[in-house]
PDB file of C-alpha atoms and ligand atoms in Angstrom:
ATOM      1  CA  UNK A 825     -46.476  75.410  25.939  1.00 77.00           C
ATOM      2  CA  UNK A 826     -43.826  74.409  28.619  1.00 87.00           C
ATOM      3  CA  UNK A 827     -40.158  75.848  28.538  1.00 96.00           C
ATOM      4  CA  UNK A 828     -37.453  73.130  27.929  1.00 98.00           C
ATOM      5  CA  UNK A 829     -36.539  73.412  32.007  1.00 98.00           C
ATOM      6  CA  UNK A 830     -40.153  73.029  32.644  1.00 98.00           C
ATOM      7  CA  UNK A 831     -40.670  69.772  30.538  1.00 98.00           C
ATOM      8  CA  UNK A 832     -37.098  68.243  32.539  1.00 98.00           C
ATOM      9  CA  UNK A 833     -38.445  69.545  36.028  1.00 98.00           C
ATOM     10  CA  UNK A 834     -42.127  67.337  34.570  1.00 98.00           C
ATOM     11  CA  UNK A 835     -40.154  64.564  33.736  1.00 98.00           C
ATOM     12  CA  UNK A 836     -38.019  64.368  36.972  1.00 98.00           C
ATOM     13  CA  UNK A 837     -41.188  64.952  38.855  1.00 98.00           C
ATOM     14  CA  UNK A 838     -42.537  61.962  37.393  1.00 98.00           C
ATOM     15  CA  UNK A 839     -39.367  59.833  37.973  1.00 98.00           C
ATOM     16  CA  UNK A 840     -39.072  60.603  41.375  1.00 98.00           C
ATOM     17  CA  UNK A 841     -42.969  59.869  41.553  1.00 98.00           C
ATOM     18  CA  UNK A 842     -42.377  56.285  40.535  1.00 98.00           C
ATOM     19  CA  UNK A 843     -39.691  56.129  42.783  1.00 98.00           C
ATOM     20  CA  UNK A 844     -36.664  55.752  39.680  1.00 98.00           C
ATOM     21  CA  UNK A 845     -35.214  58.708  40.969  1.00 98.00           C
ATOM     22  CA  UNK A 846     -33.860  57.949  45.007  1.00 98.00           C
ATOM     23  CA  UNK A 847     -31.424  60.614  45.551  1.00 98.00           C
ATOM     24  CA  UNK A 848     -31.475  64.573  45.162  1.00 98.00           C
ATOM     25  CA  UNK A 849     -28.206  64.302  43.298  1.00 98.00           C
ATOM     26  CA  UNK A 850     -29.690  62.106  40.477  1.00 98.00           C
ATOM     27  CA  UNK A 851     -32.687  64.604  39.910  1.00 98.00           C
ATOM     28  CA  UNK A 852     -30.385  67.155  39.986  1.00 98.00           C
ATOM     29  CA  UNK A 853     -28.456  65.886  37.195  1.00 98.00           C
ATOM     30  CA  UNK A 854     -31.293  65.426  35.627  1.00 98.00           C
ATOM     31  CA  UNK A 855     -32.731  68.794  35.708  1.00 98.00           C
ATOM     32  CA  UNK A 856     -29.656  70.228  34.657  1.00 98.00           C
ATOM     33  CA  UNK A 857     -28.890  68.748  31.666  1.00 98.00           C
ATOM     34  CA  UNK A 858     -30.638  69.967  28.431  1.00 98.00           C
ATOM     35  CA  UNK A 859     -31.060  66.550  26.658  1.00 98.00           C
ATOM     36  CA  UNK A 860     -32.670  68.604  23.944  1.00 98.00           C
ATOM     37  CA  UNK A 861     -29.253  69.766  22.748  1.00 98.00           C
ATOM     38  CA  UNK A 862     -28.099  65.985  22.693  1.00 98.00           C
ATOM     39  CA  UNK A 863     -30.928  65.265  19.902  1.00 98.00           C
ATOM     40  CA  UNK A 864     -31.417  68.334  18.230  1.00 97.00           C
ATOM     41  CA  UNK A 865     -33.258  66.562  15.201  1.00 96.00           C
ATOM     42  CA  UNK A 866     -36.406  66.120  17.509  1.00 97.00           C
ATOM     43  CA  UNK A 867     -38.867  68.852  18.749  1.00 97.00           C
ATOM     44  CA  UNK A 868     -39.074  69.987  22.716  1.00 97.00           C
ATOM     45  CA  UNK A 869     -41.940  67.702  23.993  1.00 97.00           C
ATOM     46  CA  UNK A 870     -40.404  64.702  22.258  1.00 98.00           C
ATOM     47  CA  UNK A 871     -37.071  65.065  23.372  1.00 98.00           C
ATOM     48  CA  UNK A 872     -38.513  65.458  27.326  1.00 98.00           C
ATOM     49  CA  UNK A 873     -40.559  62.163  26.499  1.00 98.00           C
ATOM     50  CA  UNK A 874     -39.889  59.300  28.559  1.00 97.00           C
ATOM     51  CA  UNK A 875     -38.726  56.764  25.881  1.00 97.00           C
ATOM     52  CA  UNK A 876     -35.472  56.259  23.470  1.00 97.00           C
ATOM     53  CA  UNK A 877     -35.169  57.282  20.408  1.00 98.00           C
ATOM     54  CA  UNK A 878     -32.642  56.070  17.509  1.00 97.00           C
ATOM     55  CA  UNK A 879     -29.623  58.376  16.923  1.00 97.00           C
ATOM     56  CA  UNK A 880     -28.294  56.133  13.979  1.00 97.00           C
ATOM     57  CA  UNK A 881     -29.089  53.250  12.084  1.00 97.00           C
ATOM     58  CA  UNK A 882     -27.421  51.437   9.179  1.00 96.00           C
ATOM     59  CA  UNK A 883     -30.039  49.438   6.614  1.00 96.00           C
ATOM     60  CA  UNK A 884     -32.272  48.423   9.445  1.00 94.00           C
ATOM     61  CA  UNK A 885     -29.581  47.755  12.013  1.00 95.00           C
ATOM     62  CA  UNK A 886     -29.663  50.429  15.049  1.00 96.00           C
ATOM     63  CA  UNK A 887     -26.340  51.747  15.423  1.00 96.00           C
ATOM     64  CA  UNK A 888     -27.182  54.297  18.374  1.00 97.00           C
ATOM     65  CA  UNK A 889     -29.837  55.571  20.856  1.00 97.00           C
ATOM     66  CA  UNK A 890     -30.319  57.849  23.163  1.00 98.00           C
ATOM     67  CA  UNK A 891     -31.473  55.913  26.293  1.00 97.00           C
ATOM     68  CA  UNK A 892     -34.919  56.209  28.039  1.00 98.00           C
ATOM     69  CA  UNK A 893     -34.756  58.722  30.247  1.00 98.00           C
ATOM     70  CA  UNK A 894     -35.969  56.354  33.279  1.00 98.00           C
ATOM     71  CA  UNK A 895     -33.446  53.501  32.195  1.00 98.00           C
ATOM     72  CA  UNK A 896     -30.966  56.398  32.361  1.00 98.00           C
ATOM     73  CA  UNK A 897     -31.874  57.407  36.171  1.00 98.00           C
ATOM     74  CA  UNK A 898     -31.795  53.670  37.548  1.00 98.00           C
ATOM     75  CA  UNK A 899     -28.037  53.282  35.680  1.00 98.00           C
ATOM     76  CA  UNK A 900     -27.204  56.900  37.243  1.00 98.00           C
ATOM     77  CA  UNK A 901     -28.529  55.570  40.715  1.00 98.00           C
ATOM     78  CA  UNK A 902     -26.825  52.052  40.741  1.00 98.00           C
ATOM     79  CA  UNK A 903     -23.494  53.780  39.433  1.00 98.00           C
ATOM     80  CA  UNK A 904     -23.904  55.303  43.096  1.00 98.00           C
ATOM     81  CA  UNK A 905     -21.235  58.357  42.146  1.00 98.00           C
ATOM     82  CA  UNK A 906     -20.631  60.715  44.919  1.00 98.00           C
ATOM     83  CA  UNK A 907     -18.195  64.433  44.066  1.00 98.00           C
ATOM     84  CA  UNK A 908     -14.865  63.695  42.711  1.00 98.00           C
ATOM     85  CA  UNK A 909     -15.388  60.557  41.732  1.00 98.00           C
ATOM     86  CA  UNK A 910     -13.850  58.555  38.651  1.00 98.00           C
ATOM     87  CA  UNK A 911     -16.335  57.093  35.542  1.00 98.00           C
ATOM     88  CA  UNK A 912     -15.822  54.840  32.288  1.00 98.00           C
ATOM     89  CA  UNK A 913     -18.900  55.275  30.333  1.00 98.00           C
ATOM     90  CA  UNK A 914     -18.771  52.390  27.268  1.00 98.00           C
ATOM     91  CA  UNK A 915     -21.142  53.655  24.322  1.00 98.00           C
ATOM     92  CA  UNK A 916     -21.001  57.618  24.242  1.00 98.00           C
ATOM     93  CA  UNK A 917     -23.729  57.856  21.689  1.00 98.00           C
ATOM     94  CA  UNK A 918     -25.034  61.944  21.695  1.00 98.00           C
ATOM     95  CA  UNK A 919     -23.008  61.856  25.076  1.00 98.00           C
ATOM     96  CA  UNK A 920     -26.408  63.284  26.969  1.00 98.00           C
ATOM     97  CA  UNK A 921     -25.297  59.840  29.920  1.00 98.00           C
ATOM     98  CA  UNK A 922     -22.147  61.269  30.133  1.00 98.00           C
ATOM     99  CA  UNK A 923     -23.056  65.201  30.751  1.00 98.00           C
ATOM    100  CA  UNK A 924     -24.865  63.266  33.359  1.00 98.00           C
ATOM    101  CA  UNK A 925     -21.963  61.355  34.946  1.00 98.00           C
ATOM    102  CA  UNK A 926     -20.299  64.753  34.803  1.00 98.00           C
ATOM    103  CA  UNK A 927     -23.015  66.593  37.122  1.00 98.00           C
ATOM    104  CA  UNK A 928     -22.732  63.510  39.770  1.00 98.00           C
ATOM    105  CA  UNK A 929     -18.541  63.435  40.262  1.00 98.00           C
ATOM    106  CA  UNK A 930     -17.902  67.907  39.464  1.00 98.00           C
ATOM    107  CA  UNK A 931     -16.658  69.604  39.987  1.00 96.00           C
ATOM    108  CA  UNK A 932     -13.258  67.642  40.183  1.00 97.00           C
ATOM    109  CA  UNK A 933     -13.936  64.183  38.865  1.00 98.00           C
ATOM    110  CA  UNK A 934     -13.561  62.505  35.977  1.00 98.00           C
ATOM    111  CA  UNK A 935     -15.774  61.205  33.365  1.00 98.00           C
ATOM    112  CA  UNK A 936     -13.776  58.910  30.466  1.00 98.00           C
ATOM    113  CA  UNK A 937     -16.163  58.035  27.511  1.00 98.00           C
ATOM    114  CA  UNK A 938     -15.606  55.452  25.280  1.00 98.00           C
ATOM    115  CA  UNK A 939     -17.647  55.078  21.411  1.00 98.00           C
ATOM    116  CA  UNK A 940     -16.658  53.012  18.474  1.00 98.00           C
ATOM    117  CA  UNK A 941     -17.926  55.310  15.996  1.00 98.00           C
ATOM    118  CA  UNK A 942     -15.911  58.340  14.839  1.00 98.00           C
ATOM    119  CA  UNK A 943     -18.923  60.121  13.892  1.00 98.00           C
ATOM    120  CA  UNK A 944     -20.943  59.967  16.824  1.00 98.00           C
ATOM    121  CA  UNK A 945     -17.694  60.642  18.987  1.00 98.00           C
ATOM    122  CA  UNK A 946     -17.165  63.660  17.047  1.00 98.00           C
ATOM    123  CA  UNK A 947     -20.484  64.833  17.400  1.00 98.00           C
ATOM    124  CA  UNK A 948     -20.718  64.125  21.238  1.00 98.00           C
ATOM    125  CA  UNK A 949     -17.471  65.824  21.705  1.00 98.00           C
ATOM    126  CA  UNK A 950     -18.767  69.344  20.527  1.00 98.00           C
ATOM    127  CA  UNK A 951     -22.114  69.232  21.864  1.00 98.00           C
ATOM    128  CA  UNK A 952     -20.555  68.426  25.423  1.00 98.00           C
ATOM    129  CA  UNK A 953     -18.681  71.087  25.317  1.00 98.00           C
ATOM    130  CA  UNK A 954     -21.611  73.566  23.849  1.00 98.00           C
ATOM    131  CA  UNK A 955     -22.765  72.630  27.124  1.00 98.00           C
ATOM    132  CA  UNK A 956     -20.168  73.171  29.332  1.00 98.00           C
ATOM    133  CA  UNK A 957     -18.447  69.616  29.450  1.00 98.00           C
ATOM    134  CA  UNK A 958     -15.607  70.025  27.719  1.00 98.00           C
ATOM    135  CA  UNK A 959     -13.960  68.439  30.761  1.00 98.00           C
ATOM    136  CA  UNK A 960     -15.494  65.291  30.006  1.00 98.00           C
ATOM    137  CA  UNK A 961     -12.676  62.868  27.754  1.00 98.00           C
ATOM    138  CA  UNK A 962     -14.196  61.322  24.942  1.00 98.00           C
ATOM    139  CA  UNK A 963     -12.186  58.993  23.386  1.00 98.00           C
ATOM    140  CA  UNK A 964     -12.925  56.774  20.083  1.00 98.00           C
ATOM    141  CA  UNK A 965     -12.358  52.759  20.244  1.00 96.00           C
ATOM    142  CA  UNK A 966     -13.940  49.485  21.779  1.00 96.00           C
ATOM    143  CA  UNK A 967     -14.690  49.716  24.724  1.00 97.00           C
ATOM    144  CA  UNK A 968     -14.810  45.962  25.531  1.00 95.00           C
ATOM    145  CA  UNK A 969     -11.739  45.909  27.757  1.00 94.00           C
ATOM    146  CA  UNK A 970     -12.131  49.467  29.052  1.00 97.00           C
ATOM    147  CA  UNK A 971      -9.467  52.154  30.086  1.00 97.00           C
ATOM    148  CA  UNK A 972      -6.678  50.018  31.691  1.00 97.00           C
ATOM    149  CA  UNK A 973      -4.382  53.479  31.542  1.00 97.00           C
ATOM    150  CA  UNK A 974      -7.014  55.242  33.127  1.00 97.00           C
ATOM    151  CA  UNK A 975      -7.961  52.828  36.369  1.00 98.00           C
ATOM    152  CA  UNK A 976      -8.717  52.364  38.776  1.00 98.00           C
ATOM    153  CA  UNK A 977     -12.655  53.622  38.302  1.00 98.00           C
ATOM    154  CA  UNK A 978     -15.401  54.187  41.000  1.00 98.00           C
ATOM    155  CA  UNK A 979     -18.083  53.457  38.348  1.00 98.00           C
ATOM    156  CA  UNK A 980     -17.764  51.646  34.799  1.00 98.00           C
ATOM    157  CA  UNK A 981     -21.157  52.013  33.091  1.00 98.00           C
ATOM    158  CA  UNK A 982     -22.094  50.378  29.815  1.00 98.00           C
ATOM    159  CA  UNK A 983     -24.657  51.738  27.424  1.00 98.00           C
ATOM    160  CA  UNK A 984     -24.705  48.881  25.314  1.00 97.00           C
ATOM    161  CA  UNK A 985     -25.695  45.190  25.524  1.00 97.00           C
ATOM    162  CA  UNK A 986     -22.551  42.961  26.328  1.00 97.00           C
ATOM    163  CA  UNK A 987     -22.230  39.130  25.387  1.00 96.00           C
ATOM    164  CA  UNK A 988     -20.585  38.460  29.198  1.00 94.00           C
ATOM    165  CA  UNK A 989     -19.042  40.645  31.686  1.00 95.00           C
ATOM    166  CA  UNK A 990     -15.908  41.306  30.741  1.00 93.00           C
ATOM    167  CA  UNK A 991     -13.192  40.638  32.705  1.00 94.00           C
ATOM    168  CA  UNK A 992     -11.224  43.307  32.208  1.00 96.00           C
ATOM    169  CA  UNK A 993     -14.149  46.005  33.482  1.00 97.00           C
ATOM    170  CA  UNK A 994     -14.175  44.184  36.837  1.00 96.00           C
ATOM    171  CA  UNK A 995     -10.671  44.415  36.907  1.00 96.00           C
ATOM    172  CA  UNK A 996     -10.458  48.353  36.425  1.00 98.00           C
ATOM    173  CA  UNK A 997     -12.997  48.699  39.081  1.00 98.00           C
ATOM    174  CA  UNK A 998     -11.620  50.266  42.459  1.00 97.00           C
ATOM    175  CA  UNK A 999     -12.036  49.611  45.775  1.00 96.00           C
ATOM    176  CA  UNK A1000     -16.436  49.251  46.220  1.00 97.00           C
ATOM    177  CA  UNK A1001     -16.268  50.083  42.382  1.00 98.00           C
ATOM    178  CA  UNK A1002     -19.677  49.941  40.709  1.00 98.00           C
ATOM    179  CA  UNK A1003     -19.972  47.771  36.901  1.00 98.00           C
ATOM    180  CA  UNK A1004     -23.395  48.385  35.682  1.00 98.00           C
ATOM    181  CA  UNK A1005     -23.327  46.111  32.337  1.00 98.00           C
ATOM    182  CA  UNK A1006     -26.598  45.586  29.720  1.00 98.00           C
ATOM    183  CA  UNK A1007     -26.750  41.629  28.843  1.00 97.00           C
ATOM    184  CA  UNK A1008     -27.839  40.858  25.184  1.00 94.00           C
ATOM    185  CA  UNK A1009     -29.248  37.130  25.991  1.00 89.00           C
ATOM    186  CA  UNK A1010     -30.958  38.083  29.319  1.00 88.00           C
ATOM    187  CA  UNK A1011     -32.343  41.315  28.850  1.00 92.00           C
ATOM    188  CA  UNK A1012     -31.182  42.691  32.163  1.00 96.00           C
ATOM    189  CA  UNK A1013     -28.632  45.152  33.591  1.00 97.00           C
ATOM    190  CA  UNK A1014     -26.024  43.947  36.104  1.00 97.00           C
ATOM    191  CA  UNK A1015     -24.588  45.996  38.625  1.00 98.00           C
ATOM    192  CA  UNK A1016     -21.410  44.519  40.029  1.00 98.00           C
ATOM    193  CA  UNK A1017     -19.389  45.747  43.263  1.00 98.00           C
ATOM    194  CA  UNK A1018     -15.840  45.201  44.040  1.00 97.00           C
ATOM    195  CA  UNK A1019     -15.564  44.466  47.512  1.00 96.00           C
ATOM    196  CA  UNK A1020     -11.830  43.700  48.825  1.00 94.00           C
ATOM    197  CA  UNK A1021     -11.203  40.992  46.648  1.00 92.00           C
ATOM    198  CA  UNK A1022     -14.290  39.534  45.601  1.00 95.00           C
ATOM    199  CA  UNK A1023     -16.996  40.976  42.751  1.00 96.00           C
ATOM    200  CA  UNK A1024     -20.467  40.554  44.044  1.00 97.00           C
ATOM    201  CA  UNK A1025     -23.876  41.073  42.103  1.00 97.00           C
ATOM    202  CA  UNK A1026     -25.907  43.839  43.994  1.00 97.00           C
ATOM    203  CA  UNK A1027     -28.297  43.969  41.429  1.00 97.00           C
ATOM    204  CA  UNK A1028     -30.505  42.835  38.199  1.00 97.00           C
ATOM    205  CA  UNK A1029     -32.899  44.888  36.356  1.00 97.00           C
ATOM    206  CA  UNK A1030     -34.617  45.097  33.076  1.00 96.00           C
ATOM    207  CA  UNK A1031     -33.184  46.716  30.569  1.00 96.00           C
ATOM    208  CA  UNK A1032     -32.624  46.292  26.293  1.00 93.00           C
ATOM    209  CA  UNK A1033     -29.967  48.496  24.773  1.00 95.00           C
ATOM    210  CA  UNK A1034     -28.033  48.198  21.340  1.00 94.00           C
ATOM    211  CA  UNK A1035     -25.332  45.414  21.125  1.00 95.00           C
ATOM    212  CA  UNK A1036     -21.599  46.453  21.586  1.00 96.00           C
ATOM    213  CA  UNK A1037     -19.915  46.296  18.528  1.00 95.00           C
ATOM    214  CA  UNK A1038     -16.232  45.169  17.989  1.00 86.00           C
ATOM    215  CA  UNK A1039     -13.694  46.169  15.843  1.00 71.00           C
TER     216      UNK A1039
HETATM  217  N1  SAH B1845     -24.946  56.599  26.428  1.00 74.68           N
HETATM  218  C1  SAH B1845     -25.573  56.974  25.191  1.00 74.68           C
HETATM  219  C2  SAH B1845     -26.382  55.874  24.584  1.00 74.68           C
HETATM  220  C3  SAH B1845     -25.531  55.040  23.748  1.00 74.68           C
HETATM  221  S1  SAH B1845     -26.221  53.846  22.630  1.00 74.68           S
HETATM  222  C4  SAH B1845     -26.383  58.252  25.327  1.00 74.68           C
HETATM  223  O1  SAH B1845     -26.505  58.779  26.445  1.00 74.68           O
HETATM  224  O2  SAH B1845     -26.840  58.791  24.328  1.00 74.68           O
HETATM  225  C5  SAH B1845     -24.813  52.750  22.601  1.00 74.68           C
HETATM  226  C6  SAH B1845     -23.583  53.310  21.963  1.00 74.68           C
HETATM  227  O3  SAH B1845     -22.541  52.357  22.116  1.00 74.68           O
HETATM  228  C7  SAH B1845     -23.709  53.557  20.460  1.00 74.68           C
HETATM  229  O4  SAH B1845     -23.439  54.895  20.193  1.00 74.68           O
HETATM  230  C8  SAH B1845     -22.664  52.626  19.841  1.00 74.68           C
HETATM  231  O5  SAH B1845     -22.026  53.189  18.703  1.00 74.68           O
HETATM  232  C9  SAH B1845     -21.691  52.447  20.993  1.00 74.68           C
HETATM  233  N2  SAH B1845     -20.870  51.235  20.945  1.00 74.68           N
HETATM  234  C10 SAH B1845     -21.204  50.033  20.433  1.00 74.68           C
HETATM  235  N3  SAH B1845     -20.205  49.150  20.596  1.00 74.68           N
HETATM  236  C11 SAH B1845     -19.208  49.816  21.247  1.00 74.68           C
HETATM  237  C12 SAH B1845     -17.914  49.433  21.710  1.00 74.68           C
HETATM  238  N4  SAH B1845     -17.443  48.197  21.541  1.00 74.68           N
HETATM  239  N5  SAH B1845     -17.165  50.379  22.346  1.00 74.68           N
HETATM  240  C13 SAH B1845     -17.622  51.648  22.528  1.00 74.68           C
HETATM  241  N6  SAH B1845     -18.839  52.048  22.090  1.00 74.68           N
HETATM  242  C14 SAH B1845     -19.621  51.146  21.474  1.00 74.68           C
END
């Protein structure tokens, strides 16, 4: 039976195999993280499994997931994060994306995330800092018009399906600023670049996440 770090180094092997993972600081990240600890309710080999599973539901509506890992690593990639850089995650959930974000921008950036539900805020708050990410700011409201306070960001990435793009992320975004948004009626992720003073779309891939809520 494989070790927890043996099942991640597996599953990055495989990622970088299909060619999800591009860059050694993504399957880094990735090998770091124990995303065990984010789901403790599941055993080893499923939490290492390359597929989402459902954090919290309400009747049959899905409240929360924990992302695929391989949708995970393409958002990671198009987020493009180098050290030091600044990130608004939307949609904390078990905050496993955001230990993530944390491992691209440390030791001195910054990772802001943002979840509507108390509950799962609470609980992402004290597993992050279980393992070592206490620096990360996790912070409980909608995070349909961002962090205004806390922009300008290098990377705004949503973990939940938007209506539109909305405005106000592609206005916290800072110079060559990265917006990588989930669409409910398409089905697709958008990544979005400032550049000077025009947003441009630098790319479109498949994706289906949870609906954003609003308060
Ligand atoms: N990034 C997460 C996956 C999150 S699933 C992870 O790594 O585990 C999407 C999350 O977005 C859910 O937890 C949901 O509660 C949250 N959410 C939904 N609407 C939101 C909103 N308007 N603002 C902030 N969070 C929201």
């Amino acid at each position: 039976m494989q070790d927890d770090a043996e099942l991640r180094e597996s599953l990055v092997h495989r990622l970088v195999a299909d060619g999800v993972i591009r860059t050694p600081a993504v399957a880094q990240a990735m090998r770091t993280v124990r995303r065990h600890r984010f789901i403790p309710a599941v055993d080893l080999p499923t939490a290492y499994a390359d597929e989402s599973i459902v954090v919290k539901t309400a009747g049959n509506e899905v409240l929360s997931t924990i992302s695929q890992p391989r949708m995970v690593a393409i958002m990671l990639e198009l987020c493009r994060l180098e050290p030091g850089g600044r990130v608004l995650e939307v949609g904390t959930g078990t905050g496993y994306n955001a230990a993530l974000l944390f491992e691209l921008v440390a030791p001195h950036g910054r990772v802001t995330s943002m979840e509507i539900d108390a509950g799962l805020a609470a609980v992402a708050r004290a597993t992050l800092a279980a393992e070592g990410y206490a620096a990360v700011r996790v912070l409980v409201g909608d995070g349909a018009t961002g962090m205004p306070a806390l922009a300008p960001f290098d990377a705004i990435v949503v973990t939940a399906a938007a209506d539109e793009v909305s405005p106000a992320w592609a206005e916290q975004l800072g110079s060559n600023g990265r917006l990588v948004v989930p669409l409910v009626d398409r089905n697709v992720a958008v990544t979005l670049e400032r550049r000077g003073p025009d947003i441009v779309t630098v790319a479109t891939v498949p994706a289906h996440f949870v609906p954003l809520r609003h308060c």
